[in-house]
PDB file of C-alpha atoms in Angstrom:
ATOM      1  CA  UNK F   1     -13.165  27.826  14.244  1.00 33.00           C
ATOM      2  CA  UNK F   2     -14.529  29.975  16.950  1.00 33.00           C
ATOM      3  CA  UNK F   3     -14.224  33.413  15.629  1.00 33.00           C
ATOM      4  CA  UNK F   4     -14.701  35.161  18.928  1.00 34.00           C
ATOM      5  CA  UNK F   5     -12.157  32.771  20.581  1.00 35.00           C
ATOM      6  CA  UNK F   6      -9.405  32.930  18.137  1.00 35.00           C
ATOM      7  CA  UNK F   7      -9.658  36.650  17.040  1.00 32.00           C
ATOM      8  CA  UNK F   8     -10.154  39.316  19.698  1.00 33.00           C
ATOM      9  CA  UNK F   9     -12.948  41.511  18.238  1.00 30.00           C
ATOM     10  CA  UNK F  10     -11.964  45.210  18.162  1.00 33.00           C
ATOM     11  CA  UNK F  11     -14.299  48.077  18.588  1.00 34.00           C
ATOM     12  CA  UNK F  12     -16.057  48.644  15.250  1.00 33.00           C
ATOM     13  CA  UNK F  13     -14.794  51.736  13.333  1.00 38.00           C
ATOM     14  CA  UNK F  14     -15.017  53.393   9.855  1.00 39.00           C
ATOM     15  CA  UNK F  15     -12.059  51.682   8.460  1.00 43.00           C
ATOM     16  CA  UNK F  16     -13.829  49.883   5.628  1.00 41.00           C
ATOM     17  CA  UNK F  17     -16.022  52.403   3.758  1.00 44.00           C
ATOM     18  CA  UNK F  18     -17.699  51.097   0.695  1.00 39.00           C
ATOM     19  CA  UNK F  19     -15.438  51.526  -2.291  1.00 42.00           C
ATOM     20  CA  UNK F  20     -16.635  50.291  -5.717  1.00 44.00           C
ATOM     21  CA  UNK F  21     -13.438  51.028  -7.603  1.00 45.00           C
ATOM     22  CA  UNK F  22     -11.797  47.842  -8.781  1.00 52.00           C
ATOM     23  CA  UNK F  23      -9.115  46.455  -6.289  1.00 51.00           C
ATOM     24  CA  UNK F  24      -5.695  47.514  -7.555  1.00 49.00           C
ATOM     25  CA  UNK F  25      -7.006  50.668  -9.385  1.00 49.00           C
ATOM     26  CA  UNK F  26      -4.763  52.940  -7.250  1.00 59.00           C
ATOM     27  CA  UNK F  27      -1.512  50.921  -7.578  1.00 73.00           C
ATOM     28  CA  UNK F  28       1.559  52.300  -9.197  1.00 75.00           C
ATOM     29  CA  UNK F  29       4.886  50.690  -9.940  1.00 75.00           C
ATOM     30  CA  UNK F  30       6.501  52.909  -7.275  1.00 76.00           C
ATOM     31  CA  UNK F  31       4.367  51.363  -4.558  1.00 85.00           C
ATOM     32  CA  UNK F  32       5.960  49.052  -2.042  1.00 91.00           C
ATOM     33  CA  UNK F  33       4.725  45.454  -1.372  1.00 93.00           C
ATOM     34  CA  UNK F  34       3.303  46.492   2.070  1.00 92.00           C
ATOM     35  CA  UNK F  35       1.481  49.556   0.787  1.00 91.00           C
ATOM     36  CA  UNK F  36      -0.199  47.605  -2.059  1.00 93.00           C
ATOM     37  CA  UNK F  37      -1.594  45.000   0.251  1.00 95.00           C
ATOM     38  CA  UNK F  38      -3.889  47.662   1.882  1.00 91.00           C
ATOM     39  CA  UNK F  39      -4.808  49.163  -1.488  1.00 92.00           C
ATOM     40  CA  UNK F  40      -5.970  45.767  -2.664  1.00 95.00           C
ATOM     41  CA  UNK F  41      -7.590  44.424   0.291  1.00 96.00           C
ATOM     42  CA  UNK F  42      -9.635  47.346   1.401  1.00 94.00           C
ATOM     43  CA  UNK F  43     -12.105  47.524  -1.568  1.00 95.00           C
ATOM     44  CA  UNK F  44     -12.589  43.764  -1.410  1.00 96.00           C
ATOM     45  CA  UNK F  45     -13.166  43.790   2.322  1.00 96.00           C
ATOM     46  CA  UNK F  46     -15.544  46.865   2.113  1.00 95.00           C
ATOM     47  CA  UNK F  47     -17.646  44.945  -0.554  1.00 95.00           C
ATOM     48  CA  UNK F  48     -17.803  41.836   1.828  1.00 94.00           C
ATOM     49  CA  UNK F  49     -18.806  43.988   4.767  1.00 94.00           C
ATOM     50  CA  UNK F  50     -21.626  45.752   2.780  1.00 93.00           C
ATOM     51  CA  UNK F  51     -23.010  42.570   1.307  1.00 92.00           C
ATOM     52  CA  UNK F  52     -22.975  40.887   4.847  1.00 91.00           C
ATOM     53  CA  UNK F  53     -25.037  43.832   6.102  1.00 91.00           C
ATOM     54  CA  UNK F  54     -27.507  43.638   3.253  1.00 90.00           C
ATOM     55  CA  UNK F  55     -27.904  39.899   3.543  1.00 88.00           C
ATOM     56  CA  UNK F  56     -28.846  40.211   7.168  1.00 82.00           C
ATOM     57  CA  UNK F  57     -32.328  41.435   6.038  1.00 83.00           C
ATOM     58  CA  UNK F  58     -32.791  39.947   2.560  1.00 81.00           C
ATOM     59  CA  UNK F  59     -31.936  36.813   0.678  1.00 79.00           C
ATOM     60  CA  UNK F  60     -30.751  38.257  -2.674  1.00 81.00           C
ATOM     61  CA  UNK F  61     -29.356  35.501  -4.895  1.00 80.00           C
ATOM     62  CA  UNK F  62     -26.555  37.574  -6.278  1.00 86.00           C
ATOM     63  CA  UNK F  63     -25.621  38.944  -2.830  1.00 88.00           C
ATOM     64  CA  UNK F  64     -24.724  35.473  -1.491  1.00 89.00           C
ATOM     65  CA  UNK F  65     -22.714  34.753  -4.668  1.00 91.00           C
ATOM     66  CA  UNK F  66     -20.759  37.967  -4.550  1.00 93.00           C
ATOM     67  CA  UNK F  67     -20.093  37.613  -0.840  1.00 93.00           C
ATOM     68  CA  UNK F  68     -18.591  34.256  -1.346  1.00 94.00           C
ATOM     69  CA  UNK F  69     -16.461  35.672  -4.462  1.00 95.00           C
ATOM     70  CA  UNK F  70     -15.077  38.394  -2.064  1.00 96.00           C
ATOM     71  CA  UNK F  71     -13.993  35.800   0.351  1.00 96.00           C
ATOM     72  CA  UNK F  72     -12.379  33.887  -2.367  1.00 96.00           C
ATOM     73  CA  UNK F  73     -10.538  36.937  -3.664  1.00 97.00           C
ATOM     74  CA  UNK F  74      -9.192  37.508  -0.092  1.00 97.00           C
ATOM     75  CA  UNK F  75      -7.892  33.962  -0.159  1.00 97.00           C
ATOM     76  CA  UNK F  76      -5.939  34.470  -3.457  1.00 97.00           C
ATOM     77  CA  UNK F  77      -4.632  37.870  -2.001  1.00 97.00           C
ATOM     78  CA  UNK F  78      -3.361  36.170   1.198  1.00 97.00           C
ATOM     79  CA  UNK F  79      -1.799  33.448  -0.816  1.00 97.00           C
ATOM     80  CA  UNK F  80       0.053  36.063  -2.946  1.00 97.00           C
ATOM     81  CA  UNK F  81       1.504  37.846  -0.005  1.00 97.00           C
ATOM     82  CA  UNK F  82       2.046  34.674   2.080  1.00 96.00           C
ATOM     83  CA  UNK F  83       5.924  34.759   1.602  1.00 95.00           C
ATOM     84  CA  UNK F  84       6.002  37.905   3.776  1.00 95.00           C
ATOM     85  CA  UNK F  85       2.916  37.323   5.983  1.00 94.00           C
ATOM     86  CA  UNK F  86       4.158  33.905   7.052  1.00 90.00           C
ATOM     87  CA  UNK F  87       2.426  30.707   7.458  1.00 91.00           C
ATOM     88  CA  UNK F  88       0.563  31.324  10.769  1.00 90.00           C
ATOM     89  CA  UNK F  89      -1.027  34.576   9.642  1.00 90.00           C
ATOM     90  CA  UNK F  90      -1.876  33.252   6.242  1.00 93.00           C
ATOM     91  CA  UNK F  91      -3.427  30.010   7.400  1.00 94.00           C
ATOM     92  CA  UNK F  92      -5.515  31.582  10.225  1.00 92.00           C
ATOM     93  CA  UNK F  93      -7.021  34.158   7.878  1.00 95.00           C
ATOM     94  CA  UNK F  94      -7.608  31.862   4.811  1.00 95.00           C
ATOM     95  CA  UNK F  95      -9.201  29.044   6.742  1.00 95.00           C
ATOM     96  CA  UNK F  96     -11.770  31.567   8.065  1.00 94.00           C
ATOM     97  CA  UNK F  97     -12.395  33.135   4.608  1.00 96.00           C
ATOM     98  CA  UNK F  98     -12.898  29.479   3.334  1.00 95.00           C
ATOM     99  CA  UNK F  99     -15.535  28.867   6.041  1.00 94.00           C
ATOM    100  CA  UNK F 100     -17.406  32.169   5.598  1.00 93.00           C
ATOM    101  CA  UNK F 101     -17.342  31.495   1.739  1.00 94.00           C
ATOM    102  CA  UNK F 102     -18.799  28.040   2.368  1.00 93.00           C
ATOM    103  CA  UNK F 103     -21.561  29.434   4.625  1.00 91.00           C
ATOM    104  CA  UNK F 104     -22.569  32.103   1.975  1.00 90.00           C
ATOM    105  CA  UNK F 105     -22.309  29.401  -0.569  1.00 90.00           C
ATOM    106  CA  UNK F 106     -24.981  27.134   1.020  1.00 91.00           C
ATOM    107  CA  UNK F 107     -27.913  29.419  -0.393  1.00 90.00           C
ATOM    108  CA  UNK F 108     -26.094  29.825  -3.734  1.00 90.00           C
ATOM    109  CA  UNK F 109     -25.744  26.036  -4.122  1.00 94.00           C
ATOM    110  CA  UNK F 110     -29.480  25.588  -3.639  1.00 94.00           C
ATOM    111  CA  UNK F 111     -30.311  28.401  -6.112  1.00 93.00           C
ATOM    112  CA  UNK F 112     -28.050  26.484  -8.573  1.00 94.00           C
ATOM    113  CA  UNK F 113     -29.945  23.102  -7.804  1.00 95.00           C
ATOM    114  CA  UNK F 114     -33.363  24.874  -8.350  1.00 94.00           C
ATOM    115  CA  UNK F 115     -32.444  26.258 -11.725  1.00 94.00           C
ATOM    116  CA  UNK F 116     -31.100  22.925 -12.936  1.00 95.00           C
ATOM    117  CA  UNK F 117     -34.334  21.206 -11.693  1.00 95.00           C
ATOM    118  CA  UNK F 118     -36.477  23.632 -13.511  1.00 93.00           C
ATOM    119  CA  UNK F 119     -34.511  23.026 -16.600  1.00 93.00           C
ATOM    120  CA  UNK F 120     -35.117  19.302 -16.065  1.00 92.00           C
ATOM    121  CA  UNK F 121     -38.919  19.873 -15.670  1.00 90.00           C
ATOM    122  CA  UNK F 122     -38.872  21.725 -18.865  1.00 90.00           C
ATOM    123  CA  UNK F 123     -37.302  18.811 -20.592  1.00 86.00           C
ATOM    124  CA  UNK F 124     -40.140  16.712 -19.385  1.00 83.00           C
ATOM    125  CA  UNK F 125     -38.801  15.060 -16.172  1.00 79.00           C
ATOM    126  CA  UNK F 126     -41.517  14.398 -13.513  1.00 86.00           C
ATOM    127  CA  UNK F 127     -39.913  15.938 -10.581  1.00 92.00           C
ATOM    128  CA  UNK F 128     -42.317  18.544  -9.202  1.00 92.00           C
ATOM    129  CA  UNK F 129     -42.033  17.244  -5.745  1.00 93.00           C
ATOM    130  CA  UNK F 130     -38.335  17.673  -5.758  1.00 95.00           C
ATOM    131  CA  UNK F 131     -38.493  21.146  -7.123  1.00 94.00           C
ATOM    132  CA  UNK F 132     -40.766  22.182  -4.319  1.00 94.00           C
ATOM    133  CA  UNK F 133     -38.436  20.356  -1.664  1.00 95.00           C
ATOM    134  CA  UNK F 134     -35.455  22.240  -3.142  1.00 95.00           C
ATOM    135  CA  UNK F 135     -37.243  25.602  -2.622  1.00 94.00           C
ATOM    136  CA  UNK F 136     -37.774  24.640   1.044  1.00 95.00           C
ATOM    137  CA  UNK F 137     -34.034  23.544   1.309  1.00 95.00           C
ATOM    138  CA  UNK F 138     -33.024  26.884  -0.051  1.00 94.00           C
ATOM    139  CA  UNK F 139     -35.238  28.801   2.440  1.00 93.00           C
ATOM    140  CA  UNK F 140     -33.541  26.850   5.286  1.00 93.00           C
ATOM    141  CA  UNK F 141     -30.130  27.493   3.796  1.00 92.00           C
ATOM    142  CA  UNK F 142     -30.883  31.350   3.851  1.00 92.00           C
ATOM    143  CA  UNK F 143     -31.886  31.208   7.597  1.00 90.00           C
ATOM    144  CA  UNK F 144     -28.565  29.308   8.320  1.00 90.00           C
ATOM    145  CA  UNK F 145     -26.334  31.842   6.374  1.00 89.00           C
ATOM    146  CA  UNK F 146     -27.945  34.916   7.938  1.00 88.00           C
ATOM    147  CA  UNK F 147     -27.576  33.320  11.346  1.00 88.00           C
ATOM    148  CA  UNK F 148     -23.892  32.315  10.689  1.00 87.00           C
ATOM    149  CA  UNK F 149     -22.902  35.472   8.963  1.00 87.00           C
ATOM    150  CA  UNK F 150     -23.400  38.393  11.313  1.00 84.00           C
ATOM    151  CA  UNK F 151     -22.170  41.653   9.587  1.00 81.00           C
ATOM    152  CA  UNK F 152     -20.710  43.022  12.808  1.00 81.00           C
ATOM    153  CA  UNK F 153     -18.600  40.046  13.328  1.00 90.00           C
ATOM    154  CA  UNK F 154     -17.598  39.926   9.798  1.00 91.00           C
ATOM    155  CA  UNK F 155     -16.585  43.420   9.886  1.00 92.00           C
ATOM    156  CA  UNK F 156     -14.605  43.058  13.107  1.00 93.00           C
ATOM    157  CA  UNK F 157     -12.868  39.906  11.757  1.00 94.00           C
ATOM    158  CA  UNK F 158     -11.705  41.456   8.627  1.00 94.00           C
ATOM    159  CA  UNK F 159     -10.726  44.576  10.414  1.00 92.00           C
ATOM    160  CA  UNK F 160      -8.426  42.588  12.767  1.00 93.00           C
ATOM    161  CA  UNK F 161      -6.975  40.229  10.105  1.00 93.00           C
ATOM    162  CA  UNK F 162      -6.147  42.982   7.575  1.00 94.00           C
ATOM    163  CA  UNK F 163      -4.566  45.241  10.235  1.00 93.00           C
ATOM    164  CA  UNK F 164      -2.525  42.233  11.558  1.00 92.00           C
ATOM    165  CA  UNK F 165      -1.343  41.489   8.000  1.00 94.00           C
ATOM    166  CA  UNK F 166      -0.552  45.087   7.281  1.00 92.00           C
ATOM    167  CA  UNK F 167       1.601  45.261  10.496  1.00 91.00           C
ATOM    168  CA  UNK F 168       3.465  42.092   9.572  1.00 91.00           C
ATOM    169  CA  UNK F 169       4.092  43.416   5.942  1.00 93.00           C
ATOM    170  CA  UNK F 170       5.296  46.774   7.221  1.00 92.00           C
ATOM    171  CA  UNK F 171       7.891  45.076   9.398  1.00 91.00           C
ATOM    172  CA  UNK F 172       9.201  42.762   6.766  1.00 90.00           C
ATOM    173  CA  UNK F 173       8.843  44.465   3.243  1.00 89.00           C
ATOM    174  CA  UNK F 174       7.790  48.058   3.704  1.00 83.00           C
ATOM    175  CA  UNK F 175      10.555  49.390   1.332  1.00 85.00           C
ATOM    176  CA  UNK F 176      10.444  46.671  -1.343  1.00 90.00           C
ATOM    177  CA  UNK F 177       9.056  47.440  -4.748  1.00 91.00           C
ATOM    178  CA  UNK F 178       5.925  45.688  -5.841  1.00 93.00           C
ATOM    179  CA  UNK F 179       6.480  44.855  -9.665  1.00 92.00           C
ATOM    180  CA  UNK F 180       9.101  42.066  -9.454  1.00 92.00           C
ATOM    181  CA  UNK F 181       7.196  40.520  -6.423  1.00 95.00           C
ATOM    182  CA  UNK F 182       3.716  40.787  -8.342  1.00 94.00           C
ATOM    183  CA  UNK F 183       5.307  39.261 -11.533  1.00 94.00           C
ATOM    184  CA  UNK F 184       6.810  36.354  -9.522  1.00 96.00           C
ATOM    185  CA  UNK F 185       3.674  35.574  -7.756  1.00 96.00           C
ATOM    186  CA  UNK F 186       1.717  35.622 -10.991  1.00 95.00           C
ATOM    187  CA  UNK F 187       4.151  33.300 -12.655  1.00 95.00           C
ATOM    188  CA  UNK F 188       3.892  30.908  -9.618  1.00 97.00           C
ATOM    189  CA  UNK F 189       0.008  30.925 -10.196  1.00 96.00           C
ATOM    190  CA  UNK F 190       0.503  30.318 -13.912  1.00 94.00           C
ATOM    191  CA  UNK F 191       2.778  27.284 -13.187  1.00 95.00           C
ATOM    192  CA  UNK F 192       0.366  25.857 -10.863  1.00 95.00           C
ATOM    193  CA  UNK F 193      -2.446  26.190 -13.483  1.00 94.00           C
ATOM    194  CA  UNK F 194      -0.383  24.846 -16.301  1.00 92.00           C
ATOM    195  CA  UNK F 195       0.510  21.749 -13.994  1.00 93.00           C
ATOM    196  CA  UNK F 196      -3.010  21.022 -13.103  1.00 92.00           C
ATOM    197  CA  UNK F 197      -4.233  21.457 -16.649  1.00 91.00           C
ATOM    198  CA  UNK F 198      -1.673  19.056 -17.981  1.00 90.00           C
ATOM    199  CA  UNK F 199      -2.451  16.434 -15.334  1.00 89.00           C
ATOM    200  CA  UNK F 200      -6.183  16.785 -16.135  1.00 87.00           C
ATOM    201  CA  UNK F 201      -5.285  16.537 -19.966  1.00 85.00           C
ATOM    202  CA  UNK F 202      -3.221  13.450 -19.690  1.00 82.00           C
ATOM    203  CA  UNK F 203      -6.116  11.139 -19.591  1.00 68.00           C
ATOM    204  CA  UNK F 204      -8.776  10.843 -22.310  1.00 59.00           C
ATOM    205  CA  UNK F 205     -11.677  11.251 -19.816  1.00 57.00           C
ATOM    206  CA  UNK F 206     -10.829  13.804 -17.267  1.00 61.00           C
ATOM    207  CA  UNK F 207     -11.640  13.274 -13.644  1.00 81.00           C
ATOM    208  CA  UNK F 208     -14.078  15.506 -11.752  1.00 85.00           C
ATOM    209  CA  UNK F 209     -11.361  16.193  -9.236  1.00 88.00           C
ATOM    210  CA  UNK F 210      -8.825  17.151 -11.829  1.00 89.00           C
ATOM    211  CA  UNK F 211     -11.290  19.630 -13.438  1.00 90.00           C
ATOM    212  CA  UNK F 212     -11.976  21.065 -10.000  1.00 90.00           C
ATOM    213  CA  UNK F 213      -8.297  21.677  -9.319  1.00 92.00           C
ATOM    214  CA  UNK F 214      -7.999  23.412 -12.853  1.00 93.00           C
ATOM    215  CA  UNK F 215     -10.918  25.523 -12.075  1.00 93.00           C
ATOM    216  CA  UNK F 216      -9.503  26.768  -8.583  1.00 93.00           C
ATOM    217  CA  UNK F 217      -6.088  27.327 -10.003  1.00 94.00           C
ATOM    218  CA  UNK F 218      -7.601  29.351 -12.879  1.00 94.00           C
ATOM    219  CA  UNK F 219      -9.633  31.497 -10.459  1.00 94.00           C
ATOM    220  CA  UNK F 220      -6.592  32.149  -8.365  1.00 96.00           C
ATOM    221  CA  UNK F 221      -4.484  33.316 -11.403  1.00 95.00           C
ATOM    222  CA  UNK F 222      -7.439  35.504 -12.770  1.00 95.00           C
ATOM    223  CA  UNK F 223      -7.763  37.175  -9.360  1.00 96.00           C
ATOM    224  CA  UNK F 224      -3.999  37.972  -9.243  1.00 96.00           C
ATOM    225  CA  UNK F 225      -3.915  39.307 -12.700  1.00 94.00           C
ATOM    226  CA  UNK F 226      -6.825  41.557 -11.987  1.00 94.00           C
ATOM    227  CA  UNK F 227      -5.304  42.794  -8.720  1.00 95.00           C
ATOM    228  CA  UNK F 228      -1.710  43.327 -10.087  1.00 94.00           C
ATOM    229  CA  UNK F 229      -2.558  44.410 -13.743  1.00 90.00           C
ATOM    230  CA  UNK F 230      -1.602  48.018 -13.152  1.00 89.00           C
ATOM    231  CA  UNK F 231       1.946  46.990 -12.076  1.00 90.00           C
ATOM    232  CA  UNK F 232       3.025  44.130 -14.199  1.00 88.00           C
ATOM    233  CA  UNK F 233       4.517  43.977 -17.702  1.00 80.00           C
ATOM    234  CA  UNK F 234       2.119  43.167 -20.466  1.00 75.00           C
ATOM    235  CA  UNK F 235      -1.320  44.238 -19.504  1.00 67.00           C
ATOM    236  CA  UNK F 236      -2.747  40.738 -19.423  1.00 78.00           C
ATOM    237  CA  UNK F 237      -6.196  41.910 -20.505  1.00 82.00           C
ATOM    238  CA  UNK F 238      -6.382  39.150 -23.006  1.00 84.00           C
ATOM    239  CA  UNK F 239      -5.295  36.449 -20.537  1.00 86.00           C
ATOM    240  CA  UNK F 240      -8.096  37.563 -18.276  1.00 88.00           C
ATOM    241  CA  UNK F 241     -10.609  37.254 -20.896  1.00 88.00           C
ATOM    242  CA  UNK F 242      -9.404  33.784 -21.785  1.00 87.00           C
ATOM    243  CA  UNK F 243      -9.314  32.692 -18.186  1.00 89.00           C
ATOM    244  CA  UNK F 244     -12.925  33.969 -17.757  1.00 89.00           C
ATOM    245  CA  UNK F 245     -14.003  31.815 -20.785  1.00 87.00           C
ATOM    246  CA  UNK F 246     -12.189  28.788 -19.290  1.00 87.00           C
ATOM    247  CA  UNK F 247     -13.925  29.378 -16.059  1.00 88.00           C
ATOM    248  CA  UNK F 248     -17.269  29.610 -17.456  1.00 89.00           C
ATOM    249  CA  UNK F 249     -16.977  26.219 -19.047  1.00 89.00           C
ATOM    250  CA  UNK F 250     -15.514  24.582 -16.036  1.00 91.00           C
ATOM    251  CA  UNK F 251     -18.125  26.473 -13.757  1.00 92.00           C
ATOM    252  CA  UNK F 252     -21.072  25.088 -15.804  1.00 91.00           C
ATOM    253  CA  UNK F 253     -19.628  21.573 -15.407  1.00 92.00           C
ATOM    254  CA  UNK F 254     -19.081  22.183 -11.610  1.00 93.00           C
ATOM    255  CA  UNK F 255     -22.644  23.393 -11.156  1.00 94.00           C
ATOM    256  CA  UNK F 256     -23.789  20.041 -12.380  1.00 94.00           C
ATOM    257  CA  UNK F 257     -21.450  18.033 -10.453  1.00 93.00           C
ATOM    258  CA  UNK F 258     -21.962  19.938  -7.177  1.00 93.00           C
ATOM    259  CA  UNK F 259     -25.779  19.768  -7.559  1.00 95.00           C
ATOM    260  CA  UNK F 260     -25.683  16.031  -8.148  1.00 95.00           C
ATOM    261  CA  UNK F 261     -23.574  15.599  -4.954  1.00 94.00           C
ATOM    262  CA  UNK F 262     -25.846  17.906  -2.968  1.00 96.00           C
ATOM    263  CA  UNK F 263     -28.961  15.958  -3.973  1.00 96.00           C
ATOM    264  CA  UNK F 264     -27.361  12.765  -3.308  1.00 95.00           C
ATOM    265  CA  UNK F 265     -26.271  13.723   0.243  1.00 95.00           C
ATOM    266  CA  UNK F 266     -29.661  15.384   1.117  1.00 95.00           C
ATOM    267  CA  UNK F 267     -32.575  13.670   2.872  1.00 93.00           C
ATOM    268  CA  UNK F 268     -36.019  14.504   1.151  1.00 94.00           C
ATOM    269  CA  UNK F 269     -38.566  12.944   3.476  1.00 89.00           C
ATOM    270  CA  UNK F 270     -41.535  13.924   1.285  1.00 89.00           C
ATOM    271  CA  UNK F 271     -40.058  12.999  -2.000  1.00 94.00           C
ATOM    272  CA  UNK F 272     -40.296   9.506  -3.441  1.00 94.00           C
ATOM    273  CA  UNK F 273     -36.944   7.804  -4.220  1.00 94.00           C
ATOM    274  CA  UNK F 274     -37.867   7.301  -7.971  1.00 94.00           C
ATOM    275  CA  UNK F 275     -38.387  11.195  -8.340  1.00 94.00           C
ATOM    276  CA  UNK F 276     -34.975  11.807  -6.822  1.00 95.00           C
ATOM    277  CA  UNK F 277     -33.471   9.232  -9.145  1.00 94.00           C
ATOM    278  CA  UNK F 278     -35.193  10.766 -12.217  1.00 93.00           C
ATOM    279  CA  UNK F 279     -33.482  14.073 -11.237  1.00 94.00           C
ATOM    280  CA  UNK F 280     -30.099  12.320 -10.799  1.00 94.00           C
ATOM    281  CA  UNK F 281     -30.450  10.610 -14.190  1.00 94.00           C
ATOM    282  CA  UNK F 282     -31.018  13.930 -15.991  1.00 94.00           C
ATOM    283  CA  UNK F 283     -28.132  15.410 -14.218  1.00 94.00           C
ATOM    284  CA  UNK F 284     -25.889  12.668 -15.196  1.00 92.00           C
ATOM    285  CA  UNK F 285     -26.708  13.085 -18.649  1.00 91.00           C
ATOM    286  CA  UNK F 286     -26.192  16.821 -18.671  1.00 92.00           C
ATOM    287  CA  UNK F 287     -22.804  16.163 -16.648  1.00 91.00           C
ATOM    288  CA  UNK F 288     -21.299  14.194 -19.467  1.00 89.00           C
ATOM    289  CA  UNK F 289     -22.013  16.828 -22.092  1.00 88.00           C
ATOM    290  CA  UNK F 290     -20.511  19.582 -19.879  1.00 89.00           C
ATOM    291  CA  UNK F 291     -17.599  17.463 -18.876  1.00 89.00           C
ATOM    292  CA  UNK F 292     -16.652  17.071 -22.618  1.00 86.00           C
ATOM    293  CA  UNK F 293     -16.850  20.816 -23.123  1.00 85.00           C
ATOM    294  CA  UNK F 294     -14.889  21.494 -19.982  1.00 86.00           C
ATOM    295  CA  UNK F 295     -12.135  18.870 -20.918  1.00 86.00           C
ATOM    296  CA  UNK F 296     -11.769  20.349 -24.394  1.00 84.00           C
ATOM    297  CA  UNK F 297     -11.077  23.654 -22.879  1.00 84.00           C
ATOM    298  CA  UNK F 298      -8.460  22.281 -20.403  1.00 86.00           C
ATOM    299  CA  UNK F 299      -6.733  20.526 -23.145  1.00 83.00           C
ATOM    300  CA  UNK F 300      -6.571  23.697 -25.092  1.00 79.00           C
ATOM    301  CA  UNK F 301      -4.886  25.636 -22.289  1.00 79.00           C
ATOM    302  CA  UNK F 302      -2.617  22.534 -21.352  1.00 78.00           C
ATOM    303  CA  UNK F 303      -1.189  22.670 -24.880  1.00 69.00           C
TER     304      UNK F 303
END
């Protein structure tokens, strides 16, 4: 999508000041659906803008990761409010969040590949040439991410979509209370996670796609619980911890699976094919172990 073409860029202003408080910390049960959207979105947007600025001049590993997380949280938030935002507003915003997260993720993906290849080296795999090539690919990804993620464009885009969403919500649900709405959206995310978990657990050997679907559904639910925890019944602190533990297992498996796919799809002109194959063999062995651990977690939550 052409950001400049689809979204008229407004004049930059000081709408999004950096706010390190957790999103949702200022919510109350008396808040309306419309007012809570701004309270939840603003800290996440401010964090994304700040990280985009910082990444324009450096290639911090954690910075790219947290920028991708911020865009994922915004996608979850727009999904939560989609019944009142409408399909057009939701789709246009979330597709761009997805694209920006993917651009930020390019560097992060090569960081993960690099860490895994170093572990393979330490276990005795002779893949020195591939490790060096992966470092070069990571450097190229940094340049591409920095070129594609311009902080002024990111700020202007986020300014525009959040203001548009806020205007839509104020016209549709400005006086509706937040609690019942938040609880219904959390239940909907819980049902989606349960459905995907049961599908993944039905077969003895889970498929990668099924585990990936569980991981995405779990992230969405965790983000919504973190957003709405101050206004929904029951606290859900324990549920957030359990979801985080599940995500860690699924994330460890996803790192292996995604790294295998990335290496397979990349051309390494200076690396002999047998070196690439040695790395893929090591990854396959690790993937089997991590898939078993992830599948056990999924069967646990499915039950």
